[in-house]
Tab-separated table of C-alpha atoms in Angstrom:
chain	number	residue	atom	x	y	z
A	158	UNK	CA	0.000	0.000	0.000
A	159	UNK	CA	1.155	3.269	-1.206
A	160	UNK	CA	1.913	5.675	1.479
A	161	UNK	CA	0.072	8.434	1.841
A	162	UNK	CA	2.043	11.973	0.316
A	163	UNK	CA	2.102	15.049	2.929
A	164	UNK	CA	3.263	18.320	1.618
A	165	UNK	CA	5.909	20.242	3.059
A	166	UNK	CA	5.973	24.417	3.208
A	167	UNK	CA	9.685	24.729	4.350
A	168	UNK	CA	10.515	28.469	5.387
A	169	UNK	CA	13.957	29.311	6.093
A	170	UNK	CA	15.775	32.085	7.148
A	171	UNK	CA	18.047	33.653	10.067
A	172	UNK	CA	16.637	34.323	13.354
A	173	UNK	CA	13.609	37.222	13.277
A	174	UNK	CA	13.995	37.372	9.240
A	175	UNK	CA	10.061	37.267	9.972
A	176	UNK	CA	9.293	33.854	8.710
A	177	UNK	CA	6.926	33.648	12.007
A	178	UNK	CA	5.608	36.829	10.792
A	179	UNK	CA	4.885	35.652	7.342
A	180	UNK	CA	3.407	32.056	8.190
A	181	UNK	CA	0.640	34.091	10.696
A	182	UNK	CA	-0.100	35.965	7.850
A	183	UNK	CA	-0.664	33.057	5.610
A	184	UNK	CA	-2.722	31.188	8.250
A	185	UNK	CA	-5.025	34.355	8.347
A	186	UNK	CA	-6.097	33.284	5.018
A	187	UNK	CA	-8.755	31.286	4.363
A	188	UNK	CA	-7.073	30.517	0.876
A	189	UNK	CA	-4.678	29.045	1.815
A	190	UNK	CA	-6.118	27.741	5.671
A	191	UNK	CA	-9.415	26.350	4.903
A	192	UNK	CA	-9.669	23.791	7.561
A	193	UNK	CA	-7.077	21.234	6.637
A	194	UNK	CA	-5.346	19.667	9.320
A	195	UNK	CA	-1.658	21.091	9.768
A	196	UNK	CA	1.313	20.150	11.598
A	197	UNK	CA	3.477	23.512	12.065
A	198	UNK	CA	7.150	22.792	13.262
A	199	UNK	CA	8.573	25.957	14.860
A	200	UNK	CA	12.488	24.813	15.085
A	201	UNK	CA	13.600	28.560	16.606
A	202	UNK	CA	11.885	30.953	18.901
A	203	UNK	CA	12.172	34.257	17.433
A	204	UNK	CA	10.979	37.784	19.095
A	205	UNK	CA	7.497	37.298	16.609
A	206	UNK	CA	4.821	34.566	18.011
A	207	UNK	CA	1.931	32.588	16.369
A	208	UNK	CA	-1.306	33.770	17.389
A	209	UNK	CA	-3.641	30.683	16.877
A	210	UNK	CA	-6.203	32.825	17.930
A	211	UNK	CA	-6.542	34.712	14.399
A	212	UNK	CA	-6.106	31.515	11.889
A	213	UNK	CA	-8.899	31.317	9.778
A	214	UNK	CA	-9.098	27.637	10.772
A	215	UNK	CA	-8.031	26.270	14.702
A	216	UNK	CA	-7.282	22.808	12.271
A	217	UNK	CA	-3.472	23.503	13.083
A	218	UNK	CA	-1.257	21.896	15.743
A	219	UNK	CA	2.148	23.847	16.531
A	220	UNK	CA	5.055	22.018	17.865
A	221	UNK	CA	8.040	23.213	18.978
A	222	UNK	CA	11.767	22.184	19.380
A	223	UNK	CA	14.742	23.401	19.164
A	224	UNK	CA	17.160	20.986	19.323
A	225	UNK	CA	18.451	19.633	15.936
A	226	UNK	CA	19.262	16.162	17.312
A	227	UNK	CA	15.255	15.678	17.862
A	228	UNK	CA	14.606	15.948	14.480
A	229	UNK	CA	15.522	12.746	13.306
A	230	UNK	CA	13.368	10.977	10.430
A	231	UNK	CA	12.195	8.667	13.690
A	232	UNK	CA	11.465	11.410	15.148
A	233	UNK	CA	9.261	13.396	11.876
A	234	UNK	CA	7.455	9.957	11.264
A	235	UNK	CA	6.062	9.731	14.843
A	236	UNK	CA	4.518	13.609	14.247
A	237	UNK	CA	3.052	12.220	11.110
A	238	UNK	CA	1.604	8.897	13.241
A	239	UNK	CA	-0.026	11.196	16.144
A	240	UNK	CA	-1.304	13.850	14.338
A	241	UNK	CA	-1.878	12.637	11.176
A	242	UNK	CA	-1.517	16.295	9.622
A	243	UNK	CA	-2.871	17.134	5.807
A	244	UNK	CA	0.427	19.362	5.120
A	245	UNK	CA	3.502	20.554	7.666
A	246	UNK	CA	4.584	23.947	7.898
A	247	UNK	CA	8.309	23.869	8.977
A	248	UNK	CA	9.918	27.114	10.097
A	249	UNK	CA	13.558	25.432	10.029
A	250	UNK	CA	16.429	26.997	12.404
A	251	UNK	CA	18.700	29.460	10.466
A	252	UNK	CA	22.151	27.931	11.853
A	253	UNK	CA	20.803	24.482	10.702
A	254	UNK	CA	22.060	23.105	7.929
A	255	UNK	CA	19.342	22.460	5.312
A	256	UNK	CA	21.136	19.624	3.557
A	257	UNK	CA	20.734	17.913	6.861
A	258	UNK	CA	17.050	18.551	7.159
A	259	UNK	CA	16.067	17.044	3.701
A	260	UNK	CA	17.987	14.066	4.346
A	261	UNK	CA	16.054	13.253	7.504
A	262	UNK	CA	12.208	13.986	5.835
A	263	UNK	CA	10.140	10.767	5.595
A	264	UNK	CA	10.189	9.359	1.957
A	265	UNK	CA	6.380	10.692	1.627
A	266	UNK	CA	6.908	13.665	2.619
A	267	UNK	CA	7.394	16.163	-0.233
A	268	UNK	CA	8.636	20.055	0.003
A	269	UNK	CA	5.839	21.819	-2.255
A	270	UNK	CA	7.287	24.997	-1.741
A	271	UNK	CA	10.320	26.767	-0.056
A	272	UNK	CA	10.874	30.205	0.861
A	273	UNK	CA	13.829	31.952	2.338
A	274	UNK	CA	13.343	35.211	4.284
A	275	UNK	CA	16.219	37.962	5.337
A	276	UNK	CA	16.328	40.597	7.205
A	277	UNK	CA	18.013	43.061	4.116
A	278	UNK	CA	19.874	44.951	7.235
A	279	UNK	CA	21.966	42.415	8.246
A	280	UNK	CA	22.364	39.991	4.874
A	281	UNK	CA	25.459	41.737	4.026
A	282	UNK	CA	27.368	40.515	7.257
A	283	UNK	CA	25.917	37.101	7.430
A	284	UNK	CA	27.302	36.665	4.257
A	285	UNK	CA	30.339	37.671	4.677
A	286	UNK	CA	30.922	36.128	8.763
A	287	UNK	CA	28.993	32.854	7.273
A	288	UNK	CA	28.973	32.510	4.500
A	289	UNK	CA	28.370	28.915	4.304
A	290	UNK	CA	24.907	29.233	5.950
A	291	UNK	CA	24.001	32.161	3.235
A	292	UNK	CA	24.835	29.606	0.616
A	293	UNK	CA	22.832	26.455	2.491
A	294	UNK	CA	19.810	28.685	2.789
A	295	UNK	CA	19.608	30.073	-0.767
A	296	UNK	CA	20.950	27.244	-2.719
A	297	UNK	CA	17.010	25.865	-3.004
A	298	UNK	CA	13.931	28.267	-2.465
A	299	UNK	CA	11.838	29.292	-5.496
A	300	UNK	CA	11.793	32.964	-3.403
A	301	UNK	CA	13.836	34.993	-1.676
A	302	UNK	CA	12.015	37.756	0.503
A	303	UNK	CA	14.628	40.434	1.333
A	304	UNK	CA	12.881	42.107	4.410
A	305	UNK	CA	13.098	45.625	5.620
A	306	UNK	CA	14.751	46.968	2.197
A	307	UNK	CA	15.455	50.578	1.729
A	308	UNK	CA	16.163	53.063	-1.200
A	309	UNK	CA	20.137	53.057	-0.016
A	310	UNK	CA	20.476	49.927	-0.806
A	311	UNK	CA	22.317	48.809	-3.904
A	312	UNK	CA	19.630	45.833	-5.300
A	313	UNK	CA	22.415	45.014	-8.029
A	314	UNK	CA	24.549	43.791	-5.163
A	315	UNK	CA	22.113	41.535	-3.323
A	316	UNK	CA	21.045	40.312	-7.197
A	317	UNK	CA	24.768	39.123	-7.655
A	318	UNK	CA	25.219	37.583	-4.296
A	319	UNK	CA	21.708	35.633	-4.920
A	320	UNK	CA	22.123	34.836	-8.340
A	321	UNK	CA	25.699	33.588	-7.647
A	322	UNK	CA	24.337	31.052	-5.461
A	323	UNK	CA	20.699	30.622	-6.953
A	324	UNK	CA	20.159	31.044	-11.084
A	325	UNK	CA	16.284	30.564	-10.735
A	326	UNK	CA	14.647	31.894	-7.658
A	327	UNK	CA	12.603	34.875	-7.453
A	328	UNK	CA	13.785	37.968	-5.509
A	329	UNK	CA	11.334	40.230	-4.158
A	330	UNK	CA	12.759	43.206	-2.334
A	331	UNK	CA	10.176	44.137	0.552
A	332	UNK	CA	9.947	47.956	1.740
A	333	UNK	CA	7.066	47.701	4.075
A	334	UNK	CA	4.505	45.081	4.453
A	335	UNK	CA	2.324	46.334	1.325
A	336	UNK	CA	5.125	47.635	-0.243
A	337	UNK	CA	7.450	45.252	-2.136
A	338	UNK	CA	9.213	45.449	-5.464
A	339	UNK	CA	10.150	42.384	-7.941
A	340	UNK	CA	13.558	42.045	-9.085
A	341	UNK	CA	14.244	42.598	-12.858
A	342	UNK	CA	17.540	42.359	-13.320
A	343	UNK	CA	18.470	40.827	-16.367
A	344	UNK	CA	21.595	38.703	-15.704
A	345	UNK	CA	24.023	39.543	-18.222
A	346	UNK	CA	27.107	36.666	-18.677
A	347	UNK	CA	30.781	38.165	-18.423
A	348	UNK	CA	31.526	36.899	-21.811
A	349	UNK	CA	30.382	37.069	-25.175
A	350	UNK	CA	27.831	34.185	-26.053
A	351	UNK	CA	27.632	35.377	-29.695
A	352	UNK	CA	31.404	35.807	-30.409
A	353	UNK	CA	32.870	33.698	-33.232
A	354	UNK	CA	34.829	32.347	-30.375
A	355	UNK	CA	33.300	32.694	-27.197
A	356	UNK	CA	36.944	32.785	-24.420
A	357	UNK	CA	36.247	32.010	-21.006
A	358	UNK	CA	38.669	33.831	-18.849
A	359	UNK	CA	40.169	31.895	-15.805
A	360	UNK	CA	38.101	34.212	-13.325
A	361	UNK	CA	34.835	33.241	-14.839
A	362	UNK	CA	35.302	29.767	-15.150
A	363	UNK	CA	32.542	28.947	-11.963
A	364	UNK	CA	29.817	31.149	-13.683
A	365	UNK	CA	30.312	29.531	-17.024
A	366	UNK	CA	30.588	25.735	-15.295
A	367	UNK	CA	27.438	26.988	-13.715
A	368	UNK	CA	25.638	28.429	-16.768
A	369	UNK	CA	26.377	25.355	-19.302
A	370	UNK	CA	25.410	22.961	-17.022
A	371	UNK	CA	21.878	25.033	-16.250
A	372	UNK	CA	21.554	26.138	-19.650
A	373	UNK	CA	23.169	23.847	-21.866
A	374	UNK	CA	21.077	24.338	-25.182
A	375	UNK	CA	22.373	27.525	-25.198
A	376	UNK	CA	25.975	26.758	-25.766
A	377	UNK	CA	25.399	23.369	-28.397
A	378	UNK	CA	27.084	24.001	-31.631
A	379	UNK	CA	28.846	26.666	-30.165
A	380	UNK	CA	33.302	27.004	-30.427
A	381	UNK	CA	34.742	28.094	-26.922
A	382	UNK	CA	38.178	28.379	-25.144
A	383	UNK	CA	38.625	27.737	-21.947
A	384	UNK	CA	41.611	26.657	-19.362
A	385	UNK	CA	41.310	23.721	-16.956
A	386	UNK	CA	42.958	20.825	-15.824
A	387	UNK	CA	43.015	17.318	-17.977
A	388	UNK	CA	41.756	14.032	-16.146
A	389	UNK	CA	42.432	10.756	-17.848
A	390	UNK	CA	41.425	7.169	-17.243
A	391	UNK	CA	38.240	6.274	-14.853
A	392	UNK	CA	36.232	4.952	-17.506
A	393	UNK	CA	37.127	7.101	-20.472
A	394	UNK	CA	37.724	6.197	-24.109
A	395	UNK	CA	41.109	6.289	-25.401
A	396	UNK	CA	39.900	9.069	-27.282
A	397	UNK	CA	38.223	11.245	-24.497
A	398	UNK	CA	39.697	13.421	-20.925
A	399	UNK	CA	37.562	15.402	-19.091
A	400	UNK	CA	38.565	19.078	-18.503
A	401	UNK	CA	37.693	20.943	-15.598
A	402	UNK	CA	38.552	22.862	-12.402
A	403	UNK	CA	37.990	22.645	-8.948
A	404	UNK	CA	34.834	25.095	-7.708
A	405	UNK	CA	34.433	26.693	-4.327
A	406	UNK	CA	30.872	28.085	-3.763
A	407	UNK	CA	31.489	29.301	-0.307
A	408	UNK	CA	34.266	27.775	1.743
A	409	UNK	CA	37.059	25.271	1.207
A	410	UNK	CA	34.800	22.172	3.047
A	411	UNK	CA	32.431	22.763	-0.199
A	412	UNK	CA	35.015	22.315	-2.991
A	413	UNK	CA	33.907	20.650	-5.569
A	414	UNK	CA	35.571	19.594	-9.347
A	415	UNK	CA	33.361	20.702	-12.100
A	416	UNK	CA	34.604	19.005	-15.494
A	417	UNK	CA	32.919	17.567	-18.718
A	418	UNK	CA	33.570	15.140	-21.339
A	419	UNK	CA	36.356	16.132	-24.295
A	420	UNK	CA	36.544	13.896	-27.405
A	421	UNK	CA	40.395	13.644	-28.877
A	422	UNK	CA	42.086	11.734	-30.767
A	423	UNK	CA	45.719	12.393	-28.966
A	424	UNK	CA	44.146	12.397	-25.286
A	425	UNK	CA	46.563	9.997	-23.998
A	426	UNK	CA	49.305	12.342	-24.886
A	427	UNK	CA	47.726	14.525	-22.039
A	428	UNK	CA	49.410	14.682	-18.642
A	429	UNK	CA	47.147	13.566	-16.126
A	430	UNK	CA	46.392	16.224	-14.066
A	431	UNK	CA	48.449	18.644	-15.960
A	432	UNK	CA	46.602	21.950	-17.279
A	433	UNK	CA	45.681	22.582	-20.788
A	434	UNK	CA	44.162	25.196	-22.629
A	435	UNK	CA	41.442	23.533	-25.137
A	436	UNK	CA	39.655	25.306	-27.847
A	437	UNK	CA	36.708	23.135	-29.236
A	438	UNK	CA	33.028	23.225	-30.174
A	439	UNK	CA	30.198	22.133	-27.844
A	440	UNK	CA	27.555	18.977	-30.006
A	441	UNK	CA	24.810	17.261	-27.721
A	442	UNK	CA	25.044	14.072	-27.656
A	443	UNK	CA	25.016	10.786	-25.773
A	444	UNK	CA	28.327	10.220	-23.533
A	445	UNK	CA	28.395	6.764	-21.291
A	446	UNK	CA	30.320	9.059	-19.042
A	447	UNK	CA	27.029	11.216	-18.655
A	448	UNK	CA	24.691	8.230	-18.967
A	449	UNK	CA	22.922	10.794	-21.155
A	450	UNK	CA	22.618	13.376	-23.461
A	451	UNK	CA	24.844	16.625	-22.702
A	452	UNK	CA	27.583	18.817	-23.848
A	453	UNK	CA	30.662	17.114	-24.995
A	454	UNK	CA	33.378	18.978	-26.375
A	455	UNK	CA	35.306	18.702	-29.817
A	456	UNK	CA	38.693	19.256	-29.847
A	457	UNK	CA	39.827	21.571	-32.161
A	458	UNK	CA	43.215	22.540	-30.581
A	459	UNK	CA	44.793	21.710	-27.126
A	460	UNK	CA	47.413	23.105	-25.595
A	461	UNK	CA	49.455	22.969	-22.610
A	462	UNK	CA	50.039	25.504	-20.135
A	463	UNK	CA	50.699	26.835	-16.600
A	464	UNK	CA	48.079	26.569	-13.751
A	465	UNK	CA	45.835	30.151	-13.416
A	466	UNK	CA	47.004	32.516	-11.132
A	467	UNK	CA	43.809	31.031	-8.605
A	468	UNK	CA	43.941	27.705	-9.351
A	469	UNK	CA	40.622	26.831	-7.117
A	470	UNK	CA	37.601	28.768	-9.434
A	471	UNK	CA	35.357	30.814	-7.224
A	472	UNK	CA	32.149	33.172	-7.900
A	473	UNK	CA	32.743	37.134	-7.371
Protein backbone atom coordinates (compact mmCIF):
# COMPACT_ATOMS: atom_id res chain seq x y z
CA UNK A 1 0.00 0.00 0.00
CA UNK A 2 1.15 3.27 -1.21
CA UNK A 3 1.91 5.68 1.48
CA UNK A 4 0.07 8.43 1.84
CA UNK A 5 2.04 11.97 0.32
CA UNK A 6 2.10 15.05 2.93
CA UNK A 7 3.26 18.32 1.62
CA UNK A 8 5.91 20.24 3.06
CA UNK A 9 5.97 24.42 3.21
CA UNK A 10 9.68 24.73 4.35
CA UNK A 11 10.52 28.47 5.39
CA UNK A 12 13.96 29.31 6.09
CA UNK A 13 15.77 32.08 7.15
CA UNK A 14 18.05 33.65 10.07
CA UNK A 15 16.64 34.32 13.35
CA UNK A 16 13.61 37.22 13.28
CA UNK A 17 13.99 37.37 9.24
CA UNK A 18 10.06 37.27 9.97
CA UNK A 19 9.29 33.85 8.71
CA UNK A 20 6.93 33.65 12.01
CA UNK A 21 5.61 36.83 10.79
CA UNK A 22 4.88 35.65 7.34
CA UNK A 23 3.41 32.06 8.19
CA UNK A 24 0.64 34.09 10.70
CA UNK A 25 -0.10 35.97 7.85
CA UNK A 26 -0.66 33.06 5.61
CA UNK A 27 -2.72 31.19 8.25
CA UNK A 28 -5.03 34.35 8.35
CA UNK A 29 -6.10 33.28 5.02
CA UNK A 30 -8.76 31.29 4.36
CA UNK A 31 -7.07 30.52 0.88
CA UNK A 32 -4.68 29.04 1.81
CA UNK A 33 -6.12 27.74 5.67
CA UNK A 34 -9.41 26.35 4.90
CA UNK A 35 -9.67 23.79 7.56
CA UNK A 36 -7.08 21.23 6.64
CA UNK A 37 -5.35 19.67 9.32
CA UNK A 38 -1.66 21.09 9.77
CA UNK A 39 1.31 20.15 11.60
CA UNK A 40 3.48 23.51 12.06
CA UNK A 41 7.15 22.79 13.26
CA UNK A 42 8.57 25.96 14.86
CA UNK A 43 12.49 24.81 15.08
CA UNK A 44 13.60 28.56 16.61
CA UNK A 45 11.88 30.95 18.90
CA UNK A 46 12.17 34.26 17.43
CA UNK A 47 10.98 37.78 19.10
CA UNK A 48 7.50 37.30 16.61
CA UNK A 49 4.82 34.57 18.01
CA UNK A 50 1.93 32.59 16.37
CA UNK A 51 -1.31 33.77 17.39
CA UNK A 52 -3.64 30.68 16.88
CA UNK A 53 -6.20 32.83 17.93
CA UNK A 54 -6.54 34.71 14.40
CA UNK A 55 -6.11 31.51 11.89
CA UNK A 56 -8.90 31.32 9.78
CA UNK A 57 -9.10 27.64 10.77
CA UNK A 58 -8.03 26.27 14.70
CA UNK A 59 -7.28 22.81 12.27
CA UNK A 60 -3.47 23.50 13.08
CA UNK A 61 -1.26 21.90 15.74
CA UNK A 62 2.15 23.85 16.53
CA UNK A 63 5.06 22.02 17.86
CA UNK A 64 8.04 23.21 18.98
CA UNK A 65 11.77 22.18 19.38
CA UNK A 66 14.74 23.40 19.16
CA UNK A 67 17.16 20.99 19.32
CA UNK A 68 18.45 19.63 15.94
CA UNK A 69 19.26 16.16 17.31
CA UNK A 70 15.25 15.68 17.86
CA UNK A 71 14.61 15.95 14.48
CA UNK A 72 15.52 12.75 13.31
CA UNK A 73 13.37 10.98 10.43
CA UNK A 74 12.19 8.67 13.69
CA UNK A 75 11.46 11.41 15.15
CA UNK A 76 9.26 13.40 11.88
CA UNK A 77 7.45 9.96 11.26
CA UNK A 78 6.06 9.73 14.84
CA UNK A 79 4.52 13.61 14.25
CA UNK A 80 3.05 12.22 11.11
CA UNK A 81 1.60 8.90 13.24
CA UNK A 82 -0.03 11.20 16.14
CA UNK A 83 -1.30 13.85 14.34
CA UNK A 84 -1.88 12.64 11.18
CA UNK A 85 -1.52 16.30 9.62
CA UNK A 86 -2.87 17.13 5.81
CA UNK A 87 0.43 19.36 5.12
CA UNK A 88 3.50 20.55 7.67
CA UNK A 89 4.58 23.95 7.90
CA UNK A 90 8.31 23.87 8.98
CA UNK A 91 9.92 27.11 10.10
CA UNK A 92 13.56 25.43 10.03
CA UNK A 93 16.43 27.00 12.40
CA UNK A 94 18.70 29.46 10.47
CA UNK A 95 22.15 27.93 11.85
CA UNK A 96 20.80 24.48 10.70
CA UNK A 97 22.06 23.11 7.93
CA UNK A 98 19.34 22.46 5.31
CA UNK A 99 21.14 19.62 3.56
CA UNK A 100 20.73 17.91 6.86
CA UNK A 101 17.05 18.55 7.16
CA UNK A 102 16.07 17.04 3.70
CA UNK A 103 17.99 14.07 4.35
CA UNK A 104 16.05 13.25 7.50
CA UNK A 105 12.21 13.99 5.84
CA UNK A 106 10.14 10.77 5.59
CA UNK A 107 10.19 9.36 1.96
CA UNK A 108 6.38 10.69 1.63
CA UNK A 109 6.91 13.66 2.62
CA UNK A 110 7.39 16.16 -0.23
CA UNK A 111 8.64 20.05 0.00
CA UNK A 112 5.84 21.82 -2.26
CA UNK A 113 7.29 25.00 -1.74
CA UNK A 114 10.32 26.77 -0.06
CA UNK A 115 10.87 30.20 0.86
CA UNK A 116 13.83 31.95 2.34
CA UNK A 117 13.34 35.21 4.28
CA UNK A 118 16.22 37.96 5.34
CA UNK A 119 16.33 40.60 7.20
CA UNK A 120 18.01 43.06 4.12
CA UNK A 121 19.87 44.95 7.24
CA UNK A 122 21.97 42.42 8.25
CA UNK A 123 22.36 39.99 4.87
CA UNK A 124 25.46 41.74 4.03
CA UNK A 125 27.37 40.51 7.26
CA UNK A 126 25.92 37.10 7.43
CA UNK A 127 27.30 36.66 4.26
CA UNK A 128 30.34 37.67 4.68
CA UNK A 129 30.92 36.13 8.76
CA UNK A 130 28.99 32.85 7.27
CA UNK A 131 28.97 32.51 4.50
CA UNK A 132 28.37 28.91 4.30
CA UNK A 133 24.91 29.23 5.95
CA UNK A 134 24.00 32.16 3.24
CA UNK A 135 24.83 29.61 0.62
CA UNK A 136 22.83 26.46 2.49
CA UNK A 137 19.81 28.69 2.79
CA UNK A 138 19.61 30.07 -0.77
CA UNK A 139 20.95 27.24 -2.72
CA UNK A 140 17.01 25.86 -3.00
CA UNK A 141 13.93 28.27 -2.47
CA UNK A 142 11.84 29.29 -5.50
CA UNK A 143 11.79 32.96 -3.40
CA UNK A 144 13.84 34.99 -1.68
CA UNK A 145 12.02 37.76 0.50
CA UNK A 146 14.63 40.43 1.33
CA UNK A 147 12.88 42.11 4.41
CA UNK A 148 13.10 45.62 5.62
CA UNK A 149 14.75 46.97 2.20
CA UNK A 150 15.45 50.58 1.73
CA UNK A 151 16.16 53.06 -1.20
CA UNK A 152 20.14 53.06 -0.02
CA UNK A 153 20.48 49.93 -0.81
CA UNK A 154 22.32 48.81 -3.90
CA UNK A 155 19.63 45.83 -5.30
CA UNK A 156 22.42 45.01 -8.03
CA UNK A 157 24.55 43.79 -5.16
CA UNK A 158 22.11 41.54 -3.32
CA UNK A 159 21.05 40.31 -7.20
CA UNK A 160 24.77 39.12 -7.65
CA UNK A 161 25.22 37.58 -4.30
CA UNK A 162 21.71 35.63 -4.92
CA UNK A 163 22.12 34.84 -8.34
CA UNK A 164 25.70 33.59 -7.65
CA UNK A 165 24.34 31.05 -5.46
CA UNK A 166 20.70 30.62 -6.95
CA UNK A 167 20.16 31.04 -11.08
CA UNK A 168 16.28 30.56 -10.74
CA UNK A 169 14.65 31.89 -7.66
CA UNK A 170 12.60 34.87 -7.45
CA UNK A 171 13.78 37.97 -5.51
CA UNK A 172 11.33 40.23 -4.16
CA UNK A 173 12.76 43.21 -2.33
CA UNK A 174 10.18 44.14 0.55
CA UNK A 175 9.95 47.96 1.74
CA UNK A 176 7.07 47.70 4.07
CA UNK A 177 4.51 45.08 4.45
CA UNK A 178 2.32 46.33 1.33
CA UNK A 179 5.13 47.64 -0.24
CA UNK A 180 7.45 45.25 -2.14
CA UNK A 181 9.21 45.45 -5.46
CA UNK A 182 10.15 42.38 -7.94
CA UNK A 183 13.56 42.05 -9.08
CA UNK A 184 14.24 42.60 -12.86
CA UNK A 185 17.54 42.36 -13.32
CA UNK A 186 18.47 40.83 -16.37
CA UNK A 187 21.60 38.70 -15.70
CA UNK A 188 24.02 39.54 -18.22
CA UNK A 189 27.11 36.67 -18.68
CA UNK A 190 30.78 38.17 -18.42
CA UNK A 191 31.53 36.90 -21.81
CA UNK A 192 30.38 37.07 -25.18
CA UNK A 193 27.83 34.18 -26.05
CA UNK A 194 27.63 35.38 -29.69
CA UNK A 195 31.40 35.81 -30.41
CA UNK A 196 32.87 33.70 -33.23
CA UNK A 197 34.83 32.35 -30.38
CA UNK A 198 33.30 32.69 -27.20
CA UNK A 199 36.94 32.78 -24.42
CA UNK A 200 36.25 32.01 -21.01
CA UNK A 201 38.67 33.83 -18.85
CA UNK A 202 40.17 31.89 -15.80
CA UNK A 203 38.10 34.21 -13.32
CA UNK A 204 34.83 33.24 -14.84
CA UNK A 205 35.30 29.77 -15.15
CA UNK A 206 32.54 28.95 -11.96
CA UNK A 207 29.82 31.15 -13.68
CA UNK A 208 30.31 29.53 -17.02
CA UNK A 209 30.59 25.74 -15.29
CA UNK A 210 27.44 26.99 -13.72
CA UNK A 211 25.64 28.43 -16.77
CA UNK A 212 26.38 25.35 -19.30
CA UNK A 213 25.41 22.96 -17.02
CA UNK A 214 21.88 25.03 -16.25
CA UNK A 215 21.55 26.14 -19.65
CA UNK A 216 23.17 23.85 -21.87
CA UNK A 217 21.08 24.34 -25.18
CA UNK A 218 22.37 27.52 -25.20
CA UNK A 219 25.97 26.76 -25.77
CA UNK A 220 25.40 23.37 -28.40
CA UNK A 221 27.08 24.00 -31.63
CA UNK A 222 28.85 26.67 -30.17
CA UNK A 223 33.30 27.00 -30.43
CA UNK A 224 34.74 28.09 -26.92
CA UNK A 225 38.18 28.38 -25.14
CA UNK A 226 38.63 27.74 -21.95
CA UNK A 227 41.61 26.66 -19.36
CA UNK A 228 41.31 23.72 -16.96
CA UNK A 229 42.96 20.83 -15.82
CA UNK A 230 43.01 17.32 -17.98
CA UNK A 231 41.76 14.03 -16.15
CA UNK A 232 42.43 10.76 -17.85
CA UNK A 233 41.43 7.17 -17.24
CA UNK A 234 38.24 6.27 -14.85
CA UNK A 235 36.23 4.95 -17.51
CA UNK A 236 37.13 7.10 -20.47
CA UNK A 237 37.72 6.20 -24.11
CA UNK A 238 41.11 6.29 -25.40
CA UNK A 239 39.90 9.07 -27.28
CA UNK A 240 38.22 11.24 -24.50
CA UNK A 241 39.70 13.42 -20.92
CA UNK A 242 37.56 15.40 -19.09
CA UNK A 243 38.56 19.08 -18.50
CA UNK A 244 37.69 20.94 -15.60
CA UNK A 245 38.55 22.86 -12.40
CA UNK A 246 37.99 22.64 -8.95
CA UNK A 247 34.83 25.10 -7.71
CA UNK A 248 34.43 26.69 -4.33
CA UNK A 249 30.87 28.08 -3.76
CA UNK A 250 31.49 29.30 -0.31
CA UNK A 251 34.27 27.77 1.74
CA UNK A 252 37.06 25.27 1.21
CA UNK A 253 34.80 22.17 3.05
CA UNK A 254 32.43 22.76 -0.20
CA UNK A 255 35.02 22.32 -2.99
CA UNK A 256 33.91 20.65 -5.57
CA UNK A 257 35.57 19.59 -9.35
CA UNK A 258 33.36 20.70 -12.10
CA UNK A 259 34.60 19.01 -15.49
CA UNK A 260 32.92 17.57 -18.72
CA UNK A 261 33.57 15.14 -21.34
CA UNK A 262 36.36 16.13 -24.29
CA UNK A 263 36.54 13.90 -27.40
CA UNK A 264 40.39 13.64 -28.88
CA UNK A 265 42.09 11.73 -30.77
CA UNK A 266 45.72 12.39 -28.97
CA UNK A 267 44.15 12.40 -25.29
CA UNK A 268 46.56 10.00 -24.00
CA UNK A 269 49.30 12.34 -24.89
CA UNK A 270 47.73 14.52 -22.04
CA UNK A 271 49.41 14.68 -18.64
CA UNK A 272 47.15 13.57 -16.13
CA UNK A 273 46.39 16.22 -14.07
CA UNK A 274 48.45 18.64 -15.96
CA UNK A 275 46.60 21.95 -17.28
CA UNK A 276 45.68 22.58 -20.79
CA UNK A 277 44.16 25.20 -22.63
CA UNK A 278 41.44 23.53 -25.14
CA UNK A 279 39.65 25.31 -27.85
CA UNK A 280 36.71 23.14 -29.24
CA UNK A 281 33.03 23.23 -30.17
CA UNK A 282 30.20 22.13 -27.84
CA UNK A 283 27.55 18.98 -30.01
CA UNK A 284 24.81 17.26 -27.72
CA UNK A 285 25.04 14.07 -27.66
CA UNK A 286 25.02 10.79 -25.77
CA UNK A 287 28.33 10.22 -23.53
CA UNK A 288 28.40 6.76 -21.29
CA UNK A 289 30.32 9.06 -19.04
CA UNK A 290 27.03 11.22 -18.66
CA UNK A 291 24.69 8.23 -18.97
CA UNK A 292 22.92 10.79 -21.15
CA UNK A 293 22.62 13.38 -23.46
CA UNK A 294 24.84 16.62 -22.70
CA UNK A 295 27.58 18.82 -23.85
CA UNK A 296 30.66 17.11 -24.99
CA UNK A 297 33.38 18.98 -26.37
CA UNK A 298 35.31 18.70 -29.82
CA UNK A 299 38.69 19.26 -29.85
CA UNK A 300 39.83 21.57 -32.16
CA UNK A 301 43.22 22.54 -30.58
CA UNK A 302 44.79 21.71 -27.13
CA UNK A 303 47.41 23.11 -25.59
CA UNK A 304 49.46 22.97 -22.61
CA UNK A 305 50.04 25.50 -20.14
CA UNK A 306 50.70 26.84 -16.60
CA UNK A 307 48.08 26.57 -13.75
CA UNK A 308 45.84 30.15 -13.42
CA UNK A 309 47.00 32.52 -11.13
CA UNK A 310 43.81 31.03 -8.61
CA UNK A 311 43.94 27.70 -9.35
CA UNK A 312 40.62 26.83 -7.12
CA UNK A 313 37.60 28.77 -9.43
CA UNK A 314 35.36 30.81 -7.22
CA UNK A 315 32.15 33.17 -7.90
CA UNK A 316 32.74 37.13 -7.37
Amino acid sequence: MAMREVPVYLFTGFLDAGKTTFIQETLEDPGFNSGEKTVILMCEDGEAALSPIRFASTNVKIIRTEDEEQVTTEYLKELEKEHKPERVIIEYNGMWLLDQLYQKLPENWVVYQEMNFTDARTFMMYNSNMRNLTVDKMKSPEVIVFKHFDSSMDKLEFHKIVRVINRRCQIIYEYARDQIEFDDIEDQLPYDMDAPVIEIEDRNYAIWYTDINENEENYFGKTITVRGRSLLGGGLDDDEFVIGRHIMTCCVEDIQFGGLVAKYDRASELEHGGWVIMTAKIEKEFNHMYQSQGPVFHVKKVEKTQPPEEEVATFY
